[in-house]
Coordinates of C-alpha atoms in Angstrom, one line a residue:
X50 CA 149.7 -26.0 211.9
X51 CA 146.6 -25.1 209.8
X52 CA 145.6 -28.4 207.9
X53 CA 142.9 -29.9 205.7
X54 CA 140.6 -32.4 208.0
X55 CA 139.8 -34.4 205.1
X56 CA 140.6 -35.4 201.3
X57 CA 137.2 -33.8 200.8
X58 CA 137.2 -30.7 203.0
X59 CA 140.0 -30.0 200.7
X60 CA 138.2 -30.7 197.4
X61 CA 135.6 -28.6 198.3
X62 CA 137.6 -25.6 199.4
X63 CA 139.9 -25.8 195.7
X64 CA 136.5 -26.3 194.4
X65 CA 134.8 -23.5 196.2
X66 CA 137.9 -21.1 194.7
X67 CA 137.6 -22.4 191.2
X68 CA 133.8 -22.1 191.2
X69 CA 132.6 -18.2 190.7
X70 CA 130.4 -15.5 189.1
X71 CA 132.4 -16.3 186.2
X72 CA 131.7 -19.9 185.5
X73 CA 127.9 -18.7 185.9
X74 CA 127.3 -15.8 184.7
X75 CA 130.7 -15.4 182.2
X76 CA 131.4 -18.4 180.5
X77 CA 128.2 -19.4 179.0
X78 CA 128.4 -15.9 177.0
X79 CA 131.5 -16.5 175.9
X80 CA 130.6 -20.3 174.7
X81 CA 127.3 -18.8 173.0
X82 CA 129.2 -15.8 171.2
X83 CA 132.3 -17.7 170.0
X84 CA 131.5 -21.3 168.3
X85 CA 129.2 -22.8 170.8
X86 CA 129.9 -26.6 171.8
X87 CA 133.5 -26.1 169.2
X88 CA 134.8 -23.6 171.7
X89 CA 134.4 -26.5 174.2
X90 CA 137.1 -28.3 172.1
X91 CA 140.1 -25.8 173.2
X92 CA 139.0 -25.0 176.9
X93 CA 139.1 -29.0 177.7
X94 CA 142.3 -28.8 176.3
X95 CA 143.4 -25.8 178.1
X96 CA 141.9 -27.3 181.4
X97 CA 143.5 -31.2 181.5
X98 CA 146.7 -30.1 179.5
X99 CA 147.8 -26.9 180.9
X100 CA 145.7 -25.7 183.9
X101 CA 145.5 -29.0 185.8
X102 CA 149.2 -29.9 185.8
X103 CA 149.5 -26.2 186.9
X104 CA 147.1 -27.3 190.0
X105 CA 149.2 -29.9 190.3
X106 CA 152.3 -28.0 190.8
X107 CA 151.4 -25.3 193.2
X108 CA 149.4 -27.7 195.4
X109 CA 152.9 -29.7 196.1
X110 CA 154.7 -26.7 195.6
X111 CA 152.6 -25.3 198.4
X112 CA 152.6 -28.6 200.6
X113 CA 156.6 -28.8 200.7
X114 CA 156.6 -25.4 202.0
X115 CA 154.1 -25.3 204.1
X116 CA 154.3 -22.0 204.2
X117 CA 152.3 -18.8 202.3
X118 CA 153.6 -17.7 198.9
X119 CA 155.8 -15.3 199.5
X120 CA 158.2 -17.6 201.7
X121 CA 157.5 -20.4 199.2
X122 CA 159.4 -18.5 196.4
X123 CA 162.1 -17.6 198.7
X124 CA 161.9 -21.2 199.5
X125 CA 163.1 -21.8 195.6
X126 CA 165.4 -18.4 195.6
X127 CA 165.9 -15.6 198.3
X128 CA 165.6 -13.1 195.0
X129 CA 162.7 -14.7 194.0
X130 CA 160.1 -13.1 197.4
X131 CA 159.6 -10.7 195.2
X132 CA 157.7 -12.8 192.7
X133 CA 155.4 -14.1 195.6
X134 CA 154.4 -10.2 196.8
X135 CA 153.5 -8.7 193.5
X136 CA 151.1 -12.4 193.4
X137 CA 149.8 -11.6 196.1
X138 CA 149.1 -7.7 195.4
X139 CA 147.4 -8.6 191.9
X140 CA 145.4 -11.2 193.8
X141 CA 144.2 -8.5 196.5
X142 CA 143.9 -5.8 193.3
X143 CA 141.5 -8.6 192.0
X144 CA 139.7 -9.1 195.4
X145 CA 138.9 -5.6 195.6
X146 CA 136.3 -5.0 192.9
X147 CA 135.5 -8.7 193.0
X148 CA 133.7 -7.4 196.0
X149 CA 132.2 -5.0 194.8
X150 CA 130.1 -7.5 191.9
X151 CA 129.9 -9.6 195.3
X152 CA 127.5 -7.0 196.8
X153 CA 125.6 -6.1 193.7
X154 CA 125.0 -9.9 193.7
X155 CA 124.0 -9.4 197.8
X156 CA 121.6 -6.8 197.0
X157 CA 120.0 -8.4 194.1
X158 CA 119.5 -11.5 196.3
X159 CA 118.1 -9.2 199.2
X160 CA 115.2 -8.3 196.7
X161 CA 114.6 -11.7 195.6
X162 CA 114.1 -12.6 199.2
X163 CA 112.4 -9.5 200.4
X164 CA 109.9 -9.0 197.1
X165 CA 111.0 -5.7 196.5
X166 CA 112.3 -4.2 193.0
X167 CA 115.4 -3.3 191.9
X168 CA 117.1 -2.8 189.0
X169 CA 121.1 -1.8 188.1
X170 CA 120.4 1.4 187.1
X171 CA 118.5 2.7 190.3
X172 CA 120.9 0.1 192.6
X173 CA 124.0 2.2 191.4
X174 CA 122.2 5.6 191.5
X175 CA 122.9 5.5 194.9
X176 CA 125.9 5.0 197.3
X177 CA 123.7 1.4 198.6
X178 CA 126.4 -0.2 196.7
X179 CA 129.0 1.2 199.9
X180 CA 126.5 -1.0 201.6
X181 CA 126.7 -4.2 200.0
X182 CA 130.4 -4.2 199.5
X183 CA 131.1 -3.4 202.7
X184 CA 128.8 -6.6 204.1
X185 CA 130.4 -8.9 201.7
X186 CA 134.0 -7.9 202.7
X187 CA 132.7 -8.5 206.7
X188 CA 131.7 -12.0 205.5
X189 CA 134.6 -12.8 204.0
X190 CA 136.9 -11.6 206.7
X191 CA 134.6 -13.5 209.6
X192 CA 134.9 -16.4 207.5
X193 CA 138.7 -16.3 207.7
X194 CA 138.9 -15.5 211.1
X195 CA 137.4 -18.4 212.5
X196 CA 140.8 -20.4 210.1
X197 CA 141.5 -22.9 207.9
X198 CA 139.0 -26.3 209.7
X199 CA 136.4 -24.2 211.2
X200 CA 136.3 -21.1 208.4
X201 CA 137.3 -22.1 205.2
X202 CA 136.3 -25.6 205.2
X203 CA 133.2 -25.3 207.0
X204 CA 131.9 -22.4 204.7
X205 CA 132.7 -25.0 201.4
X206 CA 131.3 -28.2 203.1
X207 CA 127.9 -25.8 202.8
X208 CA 127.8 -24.2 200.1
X209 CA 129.9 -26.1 197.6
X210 CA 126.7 -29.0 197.7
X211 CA 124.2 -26.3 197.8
X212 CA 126.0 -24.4 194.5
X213 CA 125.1 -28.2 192.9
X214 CA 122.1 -28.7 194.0
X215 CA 120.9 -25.3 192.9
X216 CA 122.2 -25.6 189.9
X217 CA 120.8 -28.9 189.1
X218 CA 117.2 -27.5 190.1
X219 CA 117.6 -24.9 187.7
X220 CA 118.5 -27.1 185.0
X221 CA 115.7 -29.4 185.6
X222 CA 113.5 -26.2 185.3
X223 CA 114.5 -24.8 182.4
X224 CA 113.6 -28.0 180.6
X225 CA 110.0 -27.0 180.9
X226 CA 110.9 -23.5 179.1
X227 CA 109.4 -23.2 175.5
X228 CA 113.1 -22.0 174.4
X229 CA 115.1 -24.8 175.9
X230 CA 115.9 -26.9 172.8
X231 CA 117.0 -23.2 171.2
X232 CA 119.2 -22.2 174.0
X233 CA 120.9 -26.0 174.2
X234 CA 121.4 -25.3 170.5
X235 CA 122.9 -22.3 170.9
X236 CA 124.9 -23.3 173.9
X237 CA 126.6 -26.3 172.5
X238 CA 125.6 -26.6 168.9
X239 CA 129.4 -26.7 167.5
X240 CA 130.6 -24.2 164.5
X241 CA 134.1 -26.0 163.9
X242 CA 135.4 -22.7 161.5
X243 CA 136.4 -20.9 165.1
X244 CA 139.0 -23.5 165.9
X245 CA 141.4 -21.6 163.3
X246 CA 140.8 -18.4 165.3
X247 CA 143.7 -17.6 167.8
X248 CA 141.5 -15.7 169.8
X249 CA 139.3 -18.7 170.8
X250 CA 141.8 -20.3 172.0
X251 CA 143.6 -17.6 174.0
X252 CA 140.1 -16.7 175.5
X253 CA 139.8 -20.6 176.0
X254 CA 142.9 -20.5 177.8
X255 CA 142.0 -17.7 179.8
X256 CA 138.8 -18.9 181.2
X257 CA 140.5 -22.4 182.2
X258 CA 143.2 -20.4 184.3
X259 CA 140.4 -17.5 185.9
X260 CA 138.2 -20.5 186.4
X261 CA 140.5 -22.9 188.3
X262 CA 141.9 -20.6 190.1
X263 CA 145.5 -21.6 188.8
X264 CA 148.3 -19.3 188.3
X265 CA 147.3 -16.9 190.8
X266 CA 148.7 -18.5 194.7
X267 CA 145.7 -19.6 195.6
X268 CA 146.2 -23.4 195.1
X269 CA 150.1 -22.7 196.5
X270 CA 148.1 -21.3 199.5
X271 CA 145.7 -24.5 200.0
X272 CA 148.1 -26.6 199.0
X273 CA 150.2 -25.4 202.3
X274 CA 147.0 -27.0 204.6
X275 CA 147.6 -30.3 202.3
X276 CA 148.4 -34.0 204.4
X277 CA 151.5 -35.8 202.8
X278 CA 148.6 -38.9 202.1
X279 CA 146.7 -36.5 199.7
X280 CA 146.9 -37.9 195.8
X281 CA 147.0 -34.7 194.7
X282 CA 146.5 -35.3 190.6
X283 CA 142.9 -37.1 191.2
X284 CA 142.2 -34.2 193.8
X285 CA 143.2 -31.4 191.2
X286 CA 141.2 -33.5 188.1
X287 CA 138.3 -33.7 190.5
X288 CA 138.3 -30.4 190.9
X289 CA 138.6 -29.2 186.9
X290 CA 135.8 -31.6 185.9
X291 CA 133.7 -30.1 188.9
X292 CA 134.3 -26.6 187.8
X293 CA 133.4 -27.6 183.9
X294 CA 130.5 -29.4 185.3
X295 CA 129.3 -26.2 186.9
X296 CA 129.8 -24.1 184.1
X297 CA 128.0 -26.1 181.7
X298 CA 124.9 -26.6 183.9
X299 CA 125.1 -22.7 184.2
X300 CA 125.0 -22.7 180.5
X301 CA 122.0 -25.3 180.2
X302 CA 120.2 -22.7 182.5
X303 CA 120.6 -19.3 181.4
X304 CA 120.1 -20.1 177.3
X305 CA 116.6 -21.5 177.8
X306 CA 115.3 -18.5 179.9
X307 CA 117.1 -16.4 177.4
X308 CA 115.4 -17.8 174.0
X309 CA 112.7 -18.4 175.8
X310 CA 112.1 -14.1 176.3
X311 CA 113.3 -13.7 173.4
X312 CA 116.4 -12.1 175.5
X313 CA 120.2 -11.2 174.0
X314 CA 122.3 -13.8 174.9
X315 CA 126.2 -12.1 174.1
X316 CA 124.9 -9.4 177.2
X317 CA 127.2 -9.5 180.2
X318 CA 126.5 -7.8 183.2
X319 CA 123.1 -5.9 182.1
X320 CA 122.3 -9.6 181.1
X321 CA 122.7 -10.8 184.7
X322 CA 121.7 -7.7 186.3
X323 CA 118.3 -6.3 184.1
X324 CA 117.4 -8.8 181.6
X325 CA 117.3 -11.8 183.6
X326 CA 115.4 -10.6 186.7
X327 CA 113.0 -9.3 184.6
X328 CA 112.5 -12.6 182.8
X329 CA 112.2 -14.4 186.4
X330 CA 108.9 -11.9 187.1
X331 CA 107.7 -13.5 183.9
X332 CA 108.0 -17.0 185.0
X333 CA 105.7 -19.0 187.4
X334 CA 107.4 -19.0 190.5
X335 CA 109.7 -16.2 189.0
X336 CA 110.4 -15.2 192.6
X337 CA 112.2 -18.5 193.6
X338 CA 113.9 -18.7 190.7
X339 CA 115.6 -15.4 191.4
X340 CA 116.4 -16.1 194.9
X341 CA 117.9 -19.4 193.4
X342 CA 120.0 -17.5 190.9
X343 CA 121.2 -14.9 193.4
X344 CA 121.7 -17.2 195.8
X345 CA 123.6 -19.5 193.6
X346 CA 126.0 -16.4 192.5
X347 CA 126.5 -15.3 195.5
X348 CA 127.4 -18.5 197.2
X349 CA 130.2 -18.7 194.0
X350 CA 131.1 -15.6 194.7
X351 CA 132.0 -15.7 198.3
X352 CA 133.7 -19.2 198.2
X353 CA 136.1 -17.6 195.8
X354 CA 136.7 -13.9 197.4
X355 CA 137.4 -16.6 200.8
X356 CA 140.3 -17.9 198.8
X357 CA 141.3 -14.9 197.4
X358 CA 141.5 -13.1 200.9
X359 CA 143.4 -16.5 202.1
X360 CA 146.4 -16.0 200.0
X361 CA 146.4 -11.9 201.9
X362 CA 146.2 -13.2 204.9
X363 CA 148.8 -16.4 205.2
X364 CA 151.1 -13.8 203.6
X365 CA 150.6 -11.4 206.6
X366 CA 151.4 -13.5 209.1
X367 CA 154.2 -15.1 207.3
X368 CA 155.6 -12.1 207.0
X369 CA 154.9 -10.4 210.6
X370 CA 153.7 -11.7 214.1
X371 CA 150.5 -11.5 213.8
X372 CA 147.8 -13.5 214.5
X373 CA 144.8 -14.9 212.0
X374 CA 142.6 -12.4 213.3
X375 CA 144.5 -9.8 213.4
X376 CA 146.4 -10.4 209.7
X377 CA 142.4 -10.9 208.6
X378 CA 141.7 -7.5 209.9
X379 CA 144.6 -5.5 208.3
X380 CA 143.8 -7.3 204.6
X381 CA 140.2 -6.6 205.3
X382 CA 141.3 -3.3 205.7
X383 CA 143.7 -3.4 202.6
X384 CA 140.8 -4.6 200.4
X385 CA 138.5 -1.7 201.5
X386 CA 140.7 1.2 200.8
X387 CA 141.9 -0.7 197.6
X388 CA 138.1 -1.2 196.6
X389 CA 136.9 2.1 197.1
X390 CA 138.2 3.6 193.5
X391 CA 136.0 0.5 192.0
X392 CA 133.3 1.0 194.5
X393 CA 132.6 4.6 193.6
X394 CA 132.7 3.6 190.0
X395 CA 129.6 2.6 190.2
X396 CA 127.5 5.0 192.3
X397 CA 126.8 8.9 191.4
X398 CA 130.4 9.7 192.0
X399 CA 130.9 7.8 188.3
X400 CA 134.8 7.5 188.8
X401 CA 136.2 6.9 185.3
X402 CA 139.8 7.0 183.7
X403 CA 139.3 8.2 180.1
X404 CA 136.0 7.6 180.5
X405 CA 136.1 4.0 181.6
X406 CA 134.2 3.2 184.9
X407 CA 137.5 2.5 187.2
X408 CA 136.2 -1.0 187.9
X409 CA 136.2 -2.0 184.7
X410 CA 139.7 -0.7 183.7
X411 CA 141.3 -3.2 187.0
X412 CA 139.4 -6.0 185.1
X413 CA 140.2 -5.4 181.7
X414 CA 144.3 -4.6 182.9
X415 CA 145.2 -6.6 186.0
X416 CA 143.2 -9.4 184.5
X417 CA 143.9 -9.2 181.3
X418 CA 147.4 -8.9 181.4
X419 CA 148.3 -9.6 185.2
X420 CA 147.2 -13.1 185.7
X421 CA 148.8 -14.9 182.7
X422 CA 151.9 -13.4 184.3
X423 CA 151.5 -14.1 187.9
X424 CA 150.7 -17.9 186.0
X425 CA 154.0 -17.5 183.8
X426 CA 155.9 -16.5 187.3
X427 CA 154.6 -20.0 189.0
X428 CA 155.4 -22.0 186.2
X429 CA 158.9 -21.0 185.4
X430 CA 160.0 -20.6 189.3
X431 CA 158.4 -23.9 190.1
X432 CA 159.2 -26.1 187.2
X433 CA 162.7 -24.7 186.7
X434 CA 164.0 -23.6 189.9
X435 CA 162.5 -26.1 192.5
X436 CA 164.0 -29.0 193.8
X437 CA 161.8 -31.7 192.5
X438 CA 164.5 -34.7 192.7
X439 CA 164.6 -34.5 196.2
X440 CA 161.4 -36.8 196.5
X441 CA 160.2 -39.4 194.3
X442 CA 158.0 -38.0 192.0
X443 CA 154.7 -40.5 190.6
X444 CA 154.4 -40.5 186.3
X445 CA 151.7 -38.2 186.6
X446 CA 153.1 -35.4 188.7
X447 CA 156.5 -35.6 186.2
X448 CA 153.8 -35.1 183.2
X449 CA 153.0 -32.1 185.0
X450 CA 156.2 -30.6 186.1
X451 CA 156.8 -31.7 182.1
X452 CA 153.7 -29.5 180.6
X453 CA 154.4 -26.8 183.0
X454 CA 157.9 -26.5 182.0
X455 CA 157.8 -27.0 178.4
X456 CA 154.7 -25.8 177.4
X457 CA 152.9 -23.7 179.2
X458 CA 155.8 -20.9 179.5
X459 CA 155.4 -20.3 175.6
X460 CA 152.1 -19.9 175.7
X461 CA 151.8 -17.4 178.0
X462 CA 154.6 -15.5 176.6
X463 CA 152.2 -15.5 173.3
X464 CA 149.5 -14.0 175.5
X465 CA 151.6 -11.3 177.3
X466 CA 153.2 -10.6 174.1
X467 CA 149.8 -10.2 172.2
X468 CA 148.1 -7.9 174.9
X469 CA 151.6 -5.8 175.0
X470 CA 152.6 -5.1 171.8
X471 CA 149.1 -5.9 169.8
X472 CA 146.5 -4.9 172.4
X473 CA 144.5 -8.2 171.4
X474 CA 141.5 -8.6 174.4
X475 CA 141.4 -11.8 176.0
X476 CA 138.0 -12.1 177.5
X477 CA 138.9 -15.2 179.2
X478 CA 140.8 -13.3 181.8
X479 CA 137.9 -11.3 182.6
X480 CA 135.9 -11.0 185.3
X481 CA 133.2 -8.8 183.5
X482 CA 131.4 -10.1 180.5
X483 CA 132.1 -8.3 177.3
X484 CA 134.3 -6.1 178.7
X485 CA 137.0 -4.4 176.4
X486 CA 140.0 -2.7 176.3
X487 CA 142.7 -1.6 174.1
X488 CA 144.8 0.3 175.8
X489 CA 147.5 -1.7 176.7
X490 CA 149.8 1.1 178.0
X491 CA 147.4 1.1 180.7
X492 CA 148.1 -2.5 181.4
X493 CA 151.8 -1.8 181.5
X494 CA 151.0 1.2 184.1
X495 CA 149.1 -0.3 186.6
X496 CA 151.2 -3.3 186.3
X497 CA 154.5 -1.6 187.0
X498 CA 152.5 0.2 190.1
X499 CA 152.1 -3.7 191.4
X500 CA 155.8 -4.2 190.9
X501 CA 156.6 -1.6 192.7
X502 CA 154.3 -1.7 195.6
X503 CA 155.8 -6.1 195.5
X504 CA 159.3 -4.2 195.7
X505 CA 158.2 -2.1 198.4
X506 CA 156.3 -4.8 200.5
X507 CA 159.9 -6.8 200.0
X508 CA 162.1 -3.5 201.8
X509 CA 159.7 -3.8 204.4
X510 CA 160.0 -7.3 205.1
X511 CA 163.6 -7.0 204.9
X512 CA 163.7 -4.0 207.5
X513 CA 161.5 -5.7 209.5
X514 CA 163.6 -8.9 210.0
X515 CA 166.6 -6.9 210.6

């Protein structure tokens, strides 16, 4: 059995999921544009009220199993497998452009190292980006093959420390920027008026789920290599006030270098991608500070597409006969037919759906809309339907299974319901900075696609155990 060889190689990993391009590149955008240091008020509360008792839940939901999701639903109710494979196939939607930002990162760190110039524009003028993706996929899926100890755990246990120390570098550096006391301003200075804006607080919510990784099987997954001595509250509290940590060094880094060029700081990905490298040739040592920014995104990046993968592949061989390796190679697979359409978005080919690049249109619906209800799926199934009283349950795990139960549900009902019939945008759930969309009937669309490919995967499942 596949387990955890420490308290910490387990920290690191749940770590190493929750920490991505997101916290770096995402959420200090959406702290500048929407109340600065006030917007800080509703994600804490998001993250220690509602997404860390979610943590909570699918890590022990996970370890009572130990089994992947799909089995752990049927665990709860036979009917309920189906819950656990349209999970998973929103989680492997997600993987599959995720990928493709992973290798834009790749490239961009390629130049840093190498000294040569690049820029988005000419990058996705080509097919390099086939490239890219296609190394970053590889990574992942060698990663994964080597398992649980010697893969996953190994690859955090490296990077996780590096990601800090980076990061702690960086913010050390941008002290001695001219624009530092503006962009800590900007970054945290608190404009209380937002707090009456619903929107905050949905995107608030939103980033506390992407970030943490919760509601989407990943946790249920690790939680599956968990030891019975694991204190699993202080493991997932660790974890939340590492990935807040992160994201508000990332914050204390970018603003300086932006006021300090005079740069736009509500910019998303041309932000990352154009105006920041070409405020790093400006600095003194503008080189190293690239290759630490790269480098720093695209260690977040691959920790999380690692976890991501994970929940594809314990699935597979839950489901079939088939070895680690060979379940790694049939999701690798999977991931780079799936990706294609997003790949191809952003090369010459241009591949649009009403004129939105098809990448963008996965994050805006799947994210958008699909992750508050794969979260809404593991909170009612798991806090209703599982059979908690058969162990004895510490105060703090009850307070969970209590917020998870009573209210969590209704707040993601107000988000689905708000997306579905109102087509508010939730940024939170993005993986794209300022990305829009409005078009909710697209949501419902490729959402009903997922059910049915989950109902699909089911009758296959069931065919193949008759």
């Amino acid at each position: 059995m596949d387990l955890w060889s420490s308290r910490t190689g387990f920290i690191l990993a749940a770590t190493g999921a929750a920490v991505g391009i997101g916290n770096i590149w995402r959420f200090p955008s959406v702290v500048g544009r929407n109340g600065g240091g006030a917007y800080l008020i509703p994600f804490l509360i998001a993250v220690f009220v509602f997404a860390v008792p979610l943590m909570i839940l699918e890590i022990n939901s996970g370890r009572r199993t130990r089994a992947d999701i799909v089995t752990t639903f049927r665990d709860v109710r036979p009917r309920f497998r189906i819950f656990g494979w349209f999970i998973v196939a929103v989680v492997v939607l997600i993987l599959s452009y995720y990928l493709v930002i992973t290798g834009w990162i790749l490239a961009f760190l390629g130049s840093a190292i190498t000294g040569s110039e690049i820029s988005l524009a000419s990058f996705t003028a080509s097919y390099a980006p086939v490239l890219s993706f296609t190394v970053s996929l590889g990574i992942v899926a060698a990663v994964l093959s080597f398992g649980v100890r010697e893969g996953i755990e190994r690859l955090t246990t490296i990077l996780m420390p590096l990601v800090f120390l980076i990061l702690l570098g960086m913010a050390v550096f941008s002290v001695t920027l001219s624009g530092f006391s503006e962009g800590v301003a900007f970054f945290l200075t608190p404009d209380l008026s937002v707090l009456t804006d619903p929107l905050i607080w949905s995107a608030a919510f939103g980033q506390a789920f992407f970030s943490l990784s919760a509601g989407m099987g990943i946790l249920l997954t690790y939680g599956s290599y968990v030891g019975e001595e694991m204190d699993v509250p202080e493991a997932a509290a660790i974890v939340a006030v590492a990935d807040v940590v992160v994201a508000v060094l990332a914050g204390i880094v970018i603003f300086p270098i932006v006021f300090t060029f005079d740069l736009e700081p509500s910019l998303g990905t041309e932000l990352a991608f154009s105006t920041l490298p070409a405020a790093f040739s400006l600095l003194p040592g503008g080189r190293i500070v690239a290759g630490a920014f790269f480098g720093l995104l695209f260690a977040a990046a691959i920790t999380s597409a690692v976890s991501m993968m994970e929940v594809g592949v314990s699935t597979v061989r839950g489901a079939t006969p088939f070895s680690r390796r060979q379940a790694t190679v049939l999701v690798s697979a999977l991931v780079f037919v799936l990706g294609i359409p997003s790949l191809l978005s952003y090369t010459p080919f241009q591949l649009r759906v009403w004129g939105i690049p098809f990448l963008d249109l996965l994050d805006n619906s799947v994210g958008t809309l699909g992750l508050p209800v794969t979260a809404f799926m593991i909170s009612i199934t798991f806090s209703y339907f599982a059979r908690h009283e058969e162990v004895r349950v510490p105060p703090i795990e009850r307070l969970a299974v209590v917020s998870t139960k009573y209210l969590l549900p209704p707040v993601l009902v107000v988000i689905i319901a708000s997306q579905l019939l109102l087509g508010f945008d939730f940024p939170g759930w993005h993986i794209l900075p300022g990305s829009t969309l409005d078009r909710a009937l697209l949501s419902v669309v490729i959402l009903s696609f997922i059910g049915l490919l989950a109902y699909f995967l089911l009758r296959l499942q069931r065919a193949g155990a008759k």
